[in-house]
PDB file of C-alpha atoms and ligand atoms in Angstrom:
ATOM      1  CA  MET A1420      68.346 -30.369 170.547  1.00 75.00           C
ATOM      2  CA  VAL A1421      70.500 -32.857 168.635  1.00 86.00           C
ATOM      3  CA  LYS A1422      68.416 -35.222 166.566  1.00 96.00           C
ATOM      4  CA  ARG A1423      68.954 -38.960 166.352  1.00 98.00           C
ATOM      5  CA  GLY A1424      68.351 -41.197 163.366  1.00 98.00           C
ATOM      6  CA  ALA A1425      64.853 -42.452 162.633  1.00 98.00           C
ATOM      7  CA  PHE A1426      63.993 -46.105 163.205  1.00 98.00           C
ATOM      8  CA  ILE A1427      61.791 -47.397 160.400  1.00 98.00           C
ATOM      9  CA  VAL A1428      60.391 -50.930 160.225  1.00 98.00           C
ATOM     10  CA  ILE A1429      58.840 -52.485 157.137  1.00 98.00           C
ATOM     11  CA  GLU A1430      56.553 -55.440 157.773  1.00 98.00           C
ATOM     12  CA  GLY A1431      54.180 -57.475 155.658  1.00 96.00           C
ATOM     13  CA  LEU A1432      53.195 -60.916 154.497  1.00 92.00           C
ATOM     14  CA  ASP A1433      55.689 -63.105 152.653  1.00 92.00           C
ATOM     15  CA  ARG A1434      56.319 -61.764 149.120  1.00 94.00           C
ATOM     16  CA  SER A1435      54.664 -58.402 149.818  1.00 96.00           C
ATOM     17  CA  GLY A1436      57.838 -56.694 148.540  1.00 97.00           C
ATOM     18  CA  LYS A1437      59.627 -55.848 151.796  1.00 98.00           C
ATOM     19  CA  SER A1438      63.138 -56.554 150.533  1.00 97.00           C
ATOM     20  CA  THR A1439      62.481 -54.705 147.270  1.00 98.00           C
ATOM     21  CA  GLN A1440      61.083 -51.678 149.099  1.00 98.00           C
ATOM     22  CA  THR A1441      63.618 -51.546 151.943  1.00 98.00           C
ATOM     23  CA  SER A1442      66.413 -51.413 149.317  1.00 98.00           C
ATOM     24  CA  LEU A1443      64.644 -48.669 147.371  1.00 98.00           C
ATOM     25  CA  LEU A1444      64.046 -46.727 150.575  1.00 98.00           C
ATOM     26  CA  ARG A1445      67.700 -46.973 151.540  1.00 98.00           C
ATOM     27  CA  ALA A1446      68.701 -45.683 148.099  1.00 98.00           C
ATOM     28  CA  ASN A1447      66.253 -42.779 148.396  1.00 98.00           C
ATOM     29  CA  LEU A1448      67.515 -41.823 151.854  1.00 98.00           C
ATOM     30  CA  GLU A1449      71.140 -42.024 150.736  1.00 98.00           C
ATOM     31  CA  ALA A1450      70.363 -39.922 147.654  1.00 98.00           C
ATOM     32  CA  ALA A1451      68.953 -37.322 150.051  1.00 97.00           C
ATOM     33  CA  GLY A1452      72.277 -37.391 151.935  1.00 97.00           C
ATOM     34  CA  ILE A1453      70.934 -39.256 154.997  1.00 98.00           C
ATOM     35  CA  PRO A1454      73.288 -41.848 156.532  1.00 98.00           C
ATOM     36  CA  THR A1455      71.302 -45.075 156.462  1.00 98.00           C
ATOM     37  CA  GLU A1456      71.715 -48.679 157.557  1.00 98.00           C
ATOM     38  CA  LEU A1457      69.496 -51.551 156.388  1.00 98.00           C
ATOM     39  CA  ILE A1458      69.044 -54.554 158.682  1.00 98.00           C
ATOM     40  CA  LYS A1459      67.116 -57.678 157.750  1.00 98.00           C
ATOM     41  CA  PHE A1460      65.468 -60.051 160.238  1.00 98.00           C
ATOM     42  CA  PRO A1461      66.062 -62.885 160.513  1.00 98.00           C
ATOM     43  CA  ASP A1462      69.760 -62.034 160.192  1.00 98.00           C
ATOM     44  CA  ARG A1463      70.789 -65.432 158.858  1.00 98.00           C
ATOM     45  CA  THR A1464      74.533 -64.681 159.161  1.00 98.00           C
ATOM     46  CA  THR A1465      74.903 -65.196 162.938  1.00 98.00           C
ATOM     47  CA  ALA A1466      75.112 -68.587 164.691  1.00 98.00           C
ATOM     48  CA  ILE A1467      71.488 -68.188 165.824  1.00 98.00           C
ATOM     49  CA  GLY A1468      70.551 -66.966 162.338  1.00 98.00           C
ATOM     50  CA  GLN A1469      71.966 -70.126 160.808  1.00 98.00           C
ATOM     51  CA  MET A1470      69.748 -72.258 163.053  1.00 98.00           C
ATOM     52  CA  ILE A1471      66.755 -70.183 161.931  1.00 98.00           C
ATOM     53  CA  ASP A1472      67.749 -70.520 158.278  1.00 98.00           C
ATOM     54  CA  SER A1473      67.981 -74.283 158.527  1.00 98.00           C
ATOM     55  CA  TYR A1474      64.568 -74.416 160.246  1.00 98.00           C
ATOM     56  CA  LEU A1475      62.915 -72.212 157.585  1.00 97.00           C
ATOM     57  CA  LYS A1476      64.315 -74.406 154.824  1.00 97.00           C
ATOM     58  CA  SER A1477      62.906 -77.468 156.664  1.00 96.00           C
ATOM     59  CA  GLN A1478      66.409 -78.861 157.037  1.00 97.00           C
ATOM     60  CA  SER A1479      65.850 -79.079 160.793  1.00 97.00           C
ATOM     61  CA  ASP A1480      62.892 -79.301 163.169  1.00 97.00           C
ATOM     62  CA  LEU A1481      62.472 -77.292 166.356  1.00 98.00           C
ATOM     63  CA  ASP A1482      59.752 -76.955 168.971  1.00 98.00           C
ATOM     64  CA  ASP A1483      57.533 -73.907 168.195  1.00 98.00           C
ATOM     65  CA  HIS A1484      58.587 -72.190 171.443  1.00 98.00           C
ATOM     66  CA  VAL A1485      62.260 -72.732 170.696  1.00 98.00           C
ATOM     67  CA  ILE A1486      62.155 -71.237 167.204  1.00 98.00           C
ATOM     68  CA  HIS A1487      60.158 -68.282 168.536  1.00 98.00           C
ATOM     69  CA  LEU A1488      62.815 -67.551 171.149  1.00 99.00           C
ATOM     70  CA  LEU A1489      65.577 -67.901 168.556  1.00 98.00           C
ATOM     71  CA  PHE A1490      63.898 -65.285 166.317  1.00 98.00           C
ATOM     72  CA  SER A1491      63.702 -62.970 169.328  1.00 98.00           C
ATOM     73  CA  ALA A1492      67.299 -63.681 170.378  1.00 99.00           C
ATOM     74  CA  ASN A1493      68.337 -62.865 166.805  1.00 99.00           C
ATOM     75  CA  ARG A1494      66.842 -59.363 167.280  1.00 99.00           C
ATOM     76  CA  TRP A1495      68.485 -58.924 170.688  1.00 98.00           C
ATOM     77  CA  GLU A1496      71.833 -59.765 169.071  1.00 98.00           C
ATOM     78  CA  LEU A1497      71.485 -56.555 167.066  1.00 98.00           C
ATOM     79  CA  ALA A1498      69.589 -54.362 169.535  1.00 98.00           C
ATOM     80  CA  SER A1499      72.643 -52.494 170.847  1.00 98.00           C
ATOM     81  CA  THR A1500      73.934 -51.988 167.291  1.00 98.00           C
ATOM     82  CA  ILE A1501      70.575 -50.465 166.324  1.00 98.00           C
ATOM     83  CA  GLU A1502      70.676 -48.131 169.327  1.00 98.00           C
ATOM     84  CA  LYS A1503      74.229 -47.014 168.596  1.00 98.00           C
ATOM     85  CA  LEU A1504      73.393 -46.318 164.973  1.00 98.00           C
ATOM     86  CA  LEU A1505      70.306 -44.284 165.869  1.00 98.00           C
ATOM     87  CA  THR A1506      72.156 -42.316 168.540  1.00 98.00           C
ATOM     88  CA  SER A1507      74.981 -41.539 166.097  1.00 97.00           C
ATOM     89  CA  GLY A1508      72.435 -40.021 163.704  1.00 98.00           C
ATOM     90  CA  THR A1509      72.068 -42.929 161.286  1.00 98.00           C
ATOM     91  CA  THR A1510      68.607 -43.814 160.053  1.00 98.00           C
ATOM     92  CA  VAL A1511      67.922 -47.540 160.508  1.00 98.00           C
ATOM     93  CA  ILE A1512      65.566 -49.489 158.266  1.00 99.00           C
ATOM     94  CA  CYS A1513      64.527 -52.982 159.368  1.00 98.00           C
ATOM     95  CA  ASP A1514      63.177 -55.523 156.903  1.00 98.00           C
ATOM     96  CA  ARG A1515      60.836 -57.336 159.384  1.00 98.00           C
ATOM     97  CA  TYR A1516      61.022 -56.954 163.182  1.00 98.00           C
ATOM     98  CA  ALA A1517      59.295 -58.126 166.370  1.00 98.00           C
ATOM     99  CA  PHE A1518      55.859 -57.840 164.742  1.00 98.00           C
ATOM    100  CA  SER A1519      56.693 -60.694 162.356  1.00 98.00           C
ATOM    101  CA  GLY A1520      57.863 -62.669 165.354  1.00 98.00           C
ATOM    102  CA  ILE A1521      54.470 -62.438 167.038  1.00 98.00           C
ATOM    103  CA  ALA A1522      52.356 -62.790 163.904  1.00 98.00           C
ATOM    104  CA  PHE A1523      53.974 -66.006 162.711  1.00 97.00           C
ATOM    105  CA  SER A1524      54.283 -67.778 166.055  1.00 98.00           C
ATOM    106  CA  ALA A1525      50.784 -66.823 167.230  1.00 98.00           C
ATOM    107  CA  SER A1526      49.470 -68.136 163.900  1.00 96.00           C
ATOM    108  CA  LYS A1527      50.873 -71.522 164.824  1.00 96.00           C
ATOM    109  CA  GLY A1528      48.783 -71.441 168.015  1.00 96.00           C
ATOM    110  CA  LEU A1529      51.180 -70.059 170.641  1.00 98.00           C
ATOM    111  CA  PRO A1530      49.490 -67.578 173.023  1.00 98.00           C
ATOM    112  CA  TYR A1531      49.739 -63.972 171.810  1.00 97.00           C
ATOM    113  CA  GLU A1532      50.975 -62.610 175.156  1.00 97.00           C
ATOM    114  CA  TRP A1533      53.614 -65.325 175.431  1.00 98.00           C
ATOM    115  CA  CYS A1534      54.838 -64.450 171.937  1.00 98.00           C
ATOM    116  CA  ARG A1535      55.161 -60.760 172.823  1.00 97.00           C
ATOM    117  CA  ALA A1536      57.104 -61.265 176.052  1.00 98.00           C
ATOM    118  CA  PRO A1537      60.676 -61.922 174.812  1.00 98.00           C
ATOM    119  CA  ASP A1538      60.633 -58.796 172.623  1.00 98.00           C
ATOM    120  CA  VAL A1539      59.566 -56.473 175.454  1.00 96.00           C
ATOM    121  CA  SER A1540      61.966 -53.491 175.732  1.00 97.00           C
ATOM    122  CA  LEU A1541      63.601 -53.882 172.332  1.00 98.00           C
ATOM    123  CA  PRO A1542      64.020 -50.486 170.613  1.00 98.00           C
ATOM    124  CA  ALA A1543      60.619 -49.406 169.231  1.00 97.00           C
ATOM    125  CA  PRO A1544      60.347 -48.032 165.706  1.00 98.00           C
ATOM    126  CA  ASP A1545      59.362 -44.412 165.048  1.00 97.00           C
ATOM    127  CA  LEU A1546      57.370 -45.662 162.083  1.00 98.00           C
ATOM    128  CA  ALA A1547      56.167 -49.131 161.097  1.00 98.00           C
ATOM    129  CA  LEU A1548      54.984 -49.551 157.509  1.00 98.00           C
ATOM    130  CA  PHE A1549      52.841 -52.603 156.858  1.00 98.00           C
ATOM    131  CA  LEU A1550      52.873 -53.733 153.228  1.00 98.00           C
ATOM    132  CA  GLN A1551      49.365 -54.957 152.579  1.00 96.00           C
ATOM    133  CA  ILE A1552      48.743 -57.577 149.909  1.00 94.00           C
ATOM    134  CA  THR A1553      46.247 -60.385 149.454  1.00 91.00           C
ATOM    135  CA  PRO A1554      47.638 -63.920 149.874  1.00 86.00           C
ATOM    136  CA  GLU A1555      46.495 -64.593 146.282  1.00 87.00           C
ATOM    137  CA  ALA A1556      48.517 -61.678 144.883  1.00 91.00           C
ATOM    138  CA  ALA A1557      51.532 -62.649 146.992  1.00 89.00           C
ATOM    139  CA  LYS A1558      51.337 -66.193 145.699  1.00 87.00           C
ATOM    140  CA  ALA A1559      51.428 -64.976 142.095  1.00 90.00           C
ATOM    141  CA  ARG A1560      54.854 -63.370 142.716  1.00 90.00           C
ATOM    142  CA  GLY A1561      58.208 -65.093 142.263  1.00 78.00           C
ATOM    143  CA  GLY A1562      59.570 -67.703 144.644  1.00 76.00           C
ATOM    144  CA  TYR A1563      56.458 -68.300 146.780  1.00 75.00           C
ATOM    145  CA  GLY A1564      56.180 -71.713 148.350  1.00 76.00           C
ATOM    146  CA  GLU A1565      59.879 -72.381 148.899  1.00 83.00           C
ATOM    147  CA  GLU A1566      59.938 -71.877 152.663  1.00 90.00           C
ATOM    148  CA  ARG A1567      58.084 -73.283 155.618  1.00 90.00           C
ATOM    149  CA  TYR A1568      55.392 -70.621 156.226  1.00 90.00           C
ATOM    150  CA  GLU A1569      54.557 -69.855 152.603  1.00 87.00           C
ATOM    151  CA  ARG A1570      51.094 -71.393 152.508  1.00 87.00           C
ATOM    152  CA  GLU A1571      47.934 -69.452 151.815  1.00 87.00           C
ATOM    153  CA  GLU A1572      46.004 -70.354 154.991  1.00 89.00           C
ATOM    154  CA  MET A1573      49.024 -69.552 157.175  1.00 92.00           C
ATOM    155  CA  GLN A1574      49.471 -66.185 155.436  1.00 92.00           C
ATOM    156  CA  ARG A1575      45.794 -65.364 155.973  1.00 93.00           C
ATOM    157  CA  SER A1576      46.039 -65.958 159.698  1.00 95.00           C
ATOM    158  CA  VAL A1577      49.349 -64.055 159.880  1.00 96.00           C
ATOM    159  CA  GLY A1578      47.618 -61.112 158.193  1.00 95.00           C
ATOM    160  CA  GLU A1579      44.867 -61.113 160.817  1.00 96.00           C
ATOM    161  CA  ILE A1580      47.355 -61.076 163.683  1.00 97.00           C
ATOM    162  CA  PHE A1581      49.362 -58.282 162.057  1.00 97.00           C
ATOM    163  CA  HIS A1582      46.108 -56.342 162.051  1.00 96.00           C
ATOM    164  CA  ARG A1583      45.679 -56.845 165.790  1.00 96.00           C
ATOM    165  CA  ILE A1584      49.304 -55.852 166.445  1.00 96.00           C
ATOM    166  CA  GLY A1585      48.878 -52.705 164.354  1.00 96.00           C
ATOM    167  CA  ALA A1586      45.823 -51.606 166.314  1.00 95.00           C
ATOM    168  CA  GLU A1587      47.530 -52.361 169.600  1.00 93.00           C
ATOM    169  CA  ILE A1588      50.825 -50.575 169.005  1.00 91.00           C
ATOM    170  CA  ALA A1589      49.080 -47.617 167.390  1.00 91.00           C
ATOM    171  CA  SER A1590      47.094 -47.206 170.617  1.00 89.00           C
ATOM    172  CA  GLU A1591      50.426 -47.110 172.456  1.00 86.00           C
ATOM    173  CA  GLY A1592      51.724 -44.294 170.283  1.00 87.00           C
ATOM    174  CA  VAL A1593      53.871 -46.189 167.749  1.00 91.00           C
ATOM    175  CA  ARG A1594      52.987 -45.059 164.250  1.00 95.00           C
ATOM    176  CA  TRP A1595      51.698 -48.042 162.218  1.00 97.00           C
ATOM    177  CA  VAL A1596      50.733 -47.324 158.623  1.00 97.00           C
ATOM    178  CA  ALA A1597      49.308 -49.739 156.069  1.00 97.00           C
ATOM    179  CA  VAL A1598      50.580 -49.307 152.509  1.00 98.00           C
ATOM    180  CA  ASP A1599      48.909 -50.962 149.509  1.00 97.00           C
ATOM    181  CA  ALA A1600      51.691 -53.243 148.244  1.00 97.00           C
ATOM    182  CA  GLY A1601      49.588 -54.633 145.388  1.00 96.00           C
ATOM    183  CA  HIS A1602      50.494 -51.623 143.211  1.00 96.00           C
ATOM    184  CA  GLU A1603      53.431 -51.254 140.836  1.00 96.00           C
ATOM    185  CA  ARG A1604      56.864 -51.092 142.471  1.00 97.00           C
ATOM    186  CA  ASP A1605      57.301 -47.335 141.717  1.00 98.00           C
ATOM    187  CA  GLN A1606      53.929 -46.477 143.206  1.00 98.00           C
ATOM    188  CA  VAL A1607      54.653 -48.378 146.425  1.00 98.00           C
ATOM    189  CA  GLU A1608      58.087 -46.705 146.583  1.00 98.00           C
ATOM    190  CA  GLU A1609      56.461 -43.276 146.268  1.00 98.00           C
ATOM    191  CA  ASP A1610      53.840 -44.049 148.930  1.00 98.00           C
ATOM    192  CA  ILE A1611      56.521 -45.204 151.363  1.00 98.00           C
ATOM    193  CA  TRP A1612      58.663 -42.146 150.693  1.00 98.00           C
ATOM    194  CA  MET A1613      55.730 -39.877 151.504  1.00 98.00           C
ATOM    195  CA  PHE A1614      55.577 -41.364 155.033  1.00 98.00           C
ATOM    196  CA  VAL A1615      59.337 -41.549 155.605  1.00 98.00           C
ATOM    197  CA  LYS A1616      60.340 -38.135 154.241  1.00 97.00           C
ATOM    198  CA  PRO A1617      59.136 -36.163 157.300  1.00 97.00           C
ATOM    199  CA  LEU A1618      61.414 -38.330 159.496  1.00 97.00           C
ATOM    200  CA  ALA A1619      64.421 -38.253 157.182  1.00 96.00           C
ATOM    201  CA  GLN A1620      66.075 -35.251 158.845  1.00 95.00           C
ATOM    202  CA  GLY A1621      66.084 -37.104 162.179  1.00 97.00           C
ATOM    203  CA  VAL A1622      63.919 -37.499 165.247  1.00 97.00           C
ATOM    204  CA  GLU A1623      63.905 -35.691 168.592  1.00 96.00           C
ATOM    205  CA  GLY A1624      63.619 -37.469 171.917  1.00 95.00           C
ATOM    206  CA  PRO A1625      64.859 -40.757 173.292  1.00 96.00           C
ATOM    207  CA  ILE A1626      64.547 -44.121 171.574  1.00 97.00           C
ATOM    208  CA  ARG A1627      61.309 -45.706 172.715  1.00 95.00           C
ATOM    209  CA  ARG A1628      60.868 -49.292 173.874  1.00 95.00           C
ATOM    210  CA  LEU A1629      58.442 -52.008 172.869  1.00 94.00           C
ATOM    211  CA  TRP A1630      55.609 -51.960 173.932  1.00 85.00           C
TER     212      TRP A1630
HETATM  213  N1  T5A B1946      59.667 -65.002 160.560  1.00 53.58           N
HETATM  214  C1  T5A B1946      60.467 -63.895 160.529  1.00 53.58           C
HETATM  215  C2  T5A B1946      59.157 -65.498 161.786  1.00 53.58           C
HETATM  216  O1  T5A B1946      58.440 -66.497 161.816  1.00 53.58           O
HETATM  217  N2  T5A B1946      59.484 -64.850 162.937  1.00 53.58           N
HETATM  218  C3  T5A B1946      60.293 -63.739 162.962  1.00 53.58           C
HETATM  219  O2  T5A B1946      60.562 -63.192 164.048  1.00 53.58           O
HETATM  220  C4  T5A B1946      60.807 -63.239 161.702  1.00 53.58           C
HETATM  221  C5  T5A B1946      61.703 -62.021 161.682  1.00 53.58           C
HETATM  222  C6  T5A B1946      61.495 -65.636 156.482  1.00 53.58           C
HETATM  223  C7  T5A B1946      60.362 -66.188 157.252  1.00 53.58           C
HETATM  224  O3  T5A B1946      60.591 -66.028 158.639  1.00 53.58           O
HETATM  225  C8  T5A B1946      59.367 -65.721 159.302  1.00 53.58           C
HETATM  226  C9  T5A B1946      58.594 -64.962 158.283  1.00 53.58           C
HETATM  227  C10 T5A B1946      59.005 -65.584 156.968  1.00 53.58           C
HETATM  228  O4  T5A B1946      58.090 -66.631 156.646  1.00 53.58           O
HETATM  229  P1  T5A B1946      62.285 -63.458 155.284  1.00 53.58           P
HETATM  230  O5  T5A B1946      63.723 -63.879 155.291  1.00 53.58           O
HETATM  231  O6  T5A B1946      61.999 -62.031 155.490  1.00 53.58           O
HETATM  232  O7  T5A B1946      61.478 -64.246 156.410  1.00 53.58           O
HETATM  233  O8  T5A B1946      61.583 -63.952 153.958  1.00 53.58           O
HETATM  234  P2  T5A B1946      62.011 -63.655 152.488  1.00 53.58           P
HETATM  235  O9  T5A B1946      61.682 -64.912 151.783  1.00 53.58           O
HETATM  236  O10 T5A B1946      63.344 -63.057 152.351  1.00 53.58           O
HETATM  237  O11 T5A B1946      61.122 -62.453 152.095  1.00 53.58           O
HETATM  238  P3  T5A B1946      59.629 -62.481 151.689  1.00 53.58           P
HETATM  239  O12 T5A B1946      59.198 -63.780 151.155  1.00 53.58           O
HETATM  240  O13 T5A B1946      58.835 -62.000 152.844  1.00 53.58           O
HETATM  241  O14 T5A B1946      59.605 -61.476 150.481  1.00 53.58           O
HETATM  242  P4  T5A B1946      59.574 -59.895 150.486  1.00 53.58           P
HETATM  243  O15 T5A B1946      60.870 -59.384 150.975  1.00 53.58           O
HETATM  244  O16 T5A B1946      58.356 -59.358 151.113  1.00 53.58           O
HETATM  245  O17 T5A B1946      59.399 -59.615 148.935  1.00 53.58           O
HETATM  246  P5  T5A B1946      60.503 -59.300 147.810  1.00 53.58           P
HETATM  247  O18 T5A B1946      60.822 -57.873 147.805  1.00 53.58           O
HETATM  248  O19 T5A B1946      61.582 -60.283 147.898  1.00 53.58           O
HETATM  249  O20 T5A B1946      59.605 -59.578 146.540  1.00 53.58           O
HETATM  250  C11 T5A B1946      59.078 -60.854 146.249  1.00 53.58           C
HETATM  251  C12 T5A B1946      58.903 -61.028 144.723  1.00 53.58           C
HETATM  252  O21 T5A B1946      57.930 -60.108 144.245  1.00 53.58           O
HETATM  253  C13 T5A B1946      58.489 -59.212 143.292  1.00 53.58           C
HETATM  254  C14 T5A B1946      59.985 -59.277 143.513  1.00 53.58           C
HETATM  255  O22 T5A B1946      60.703 -58.964 142.354  1.00 53.58           O
HETATM  256  C15 T5A B1946      60.172 -60.716 143.932  1.00 53.58           C
HETATM  257  O23 T5A B1946      60.198 -61.568 142.821  1.00 53.58           O
HETATM  258  N3  T5A B1946      57.900 -57.882 143.572  1.00 53.58           N
HETATM  259  C16 T5A B1946      56.853 -57.351 142.901  1.00 53.58           C
HETATM  260  N4  T5A B1946      56.127 -57.816 141.878  1.00 53.58           N
HETATM  261  C17 T5A B1946      55.116 -57.032 141.422  1.00 53.58           C
HETATM  262  N5  T5A B1946      54.796 -55.814 141.943  1.00 53.58           N
HETATM  263  C18 T5A B1946      55.508 -55.300 142.967  1.00 53.58           C
HETATM  264  N6  T5A B1946      55.174 -54.104 143.499  1.00 53.58           N
HETATM  265  C19 T5A B1946      56.587 -56.090 143.506  1.00 53.58           C
HETATM  266  N7  T5A B1946      57.474 -55.901 144.515  1.00 53.58           N
HETATM  267  C20 T5A B1946      58.251 -56.991 144.558  1.00 53.58           C
HETATM  268 NA1   NA B1947      59.575 -65.765 152.748  1.00 53.58          NA
END
């Protein structure tokens, strides 16, 4: 059977090191000769992405429901690209995905089930890695506090909802793994590689759907 590329999502609180680690992971996969594409959500380059960017920088205000739907629409914009890449044998890494969408909006008080609905039937990852860090440790890292959601109490509640999501999707057969992101960069890189390596040569079977 021909294998397709693996779909790997990296999630975590703000400043947990997602961008650092997704870049390192891409480099490691490429060094192993695996064709790899890295996608970051929100993708701030599209028209929808620019609205999201302006909202996150507090340059514009939007109703909580509206911004939630824009984040989801921003994923749908790239859903067919992700599928094509996977089918063509490319491994896709996403820096944040639907799980961030739910965690952040539900933390603002929107109903959990409502938050999940617009992302239903997006491609599901083969592996979701959750970078775990305390809000205190995240705060001590560079750049914290520049954007809208970067407040300690918000991050704490986001962390709790991520926990619920992890338990839920794991029970539905999506692999959700917590990685201690409070360690040194190299250690976190090694831990992530240990989980990704078995998928690097590709995955059998069709692309699954959320949820
Ligand atoms: N959002 C997002 C929603 O509300 N709904 C959605 O659907 C989606 C997709 C922007 C916001 O949007 C929200 C969530 C966010 O609040 P973003 O663009 O991903 O999302 O945010 P960024 O600001 O780009 O990224 P983060 O703040 O989340 O940072 P990262 O990517 O987790 O962390 P990174 O790698 O940039 O590292 C942060 C700092 O720590 C250092 C780095 O050098 C850097 O200075 N660092 C370490 N320091 C010590 N030890 C380590 N192991 C380190 N690793 C990195
Ligand atoms: Na951020």
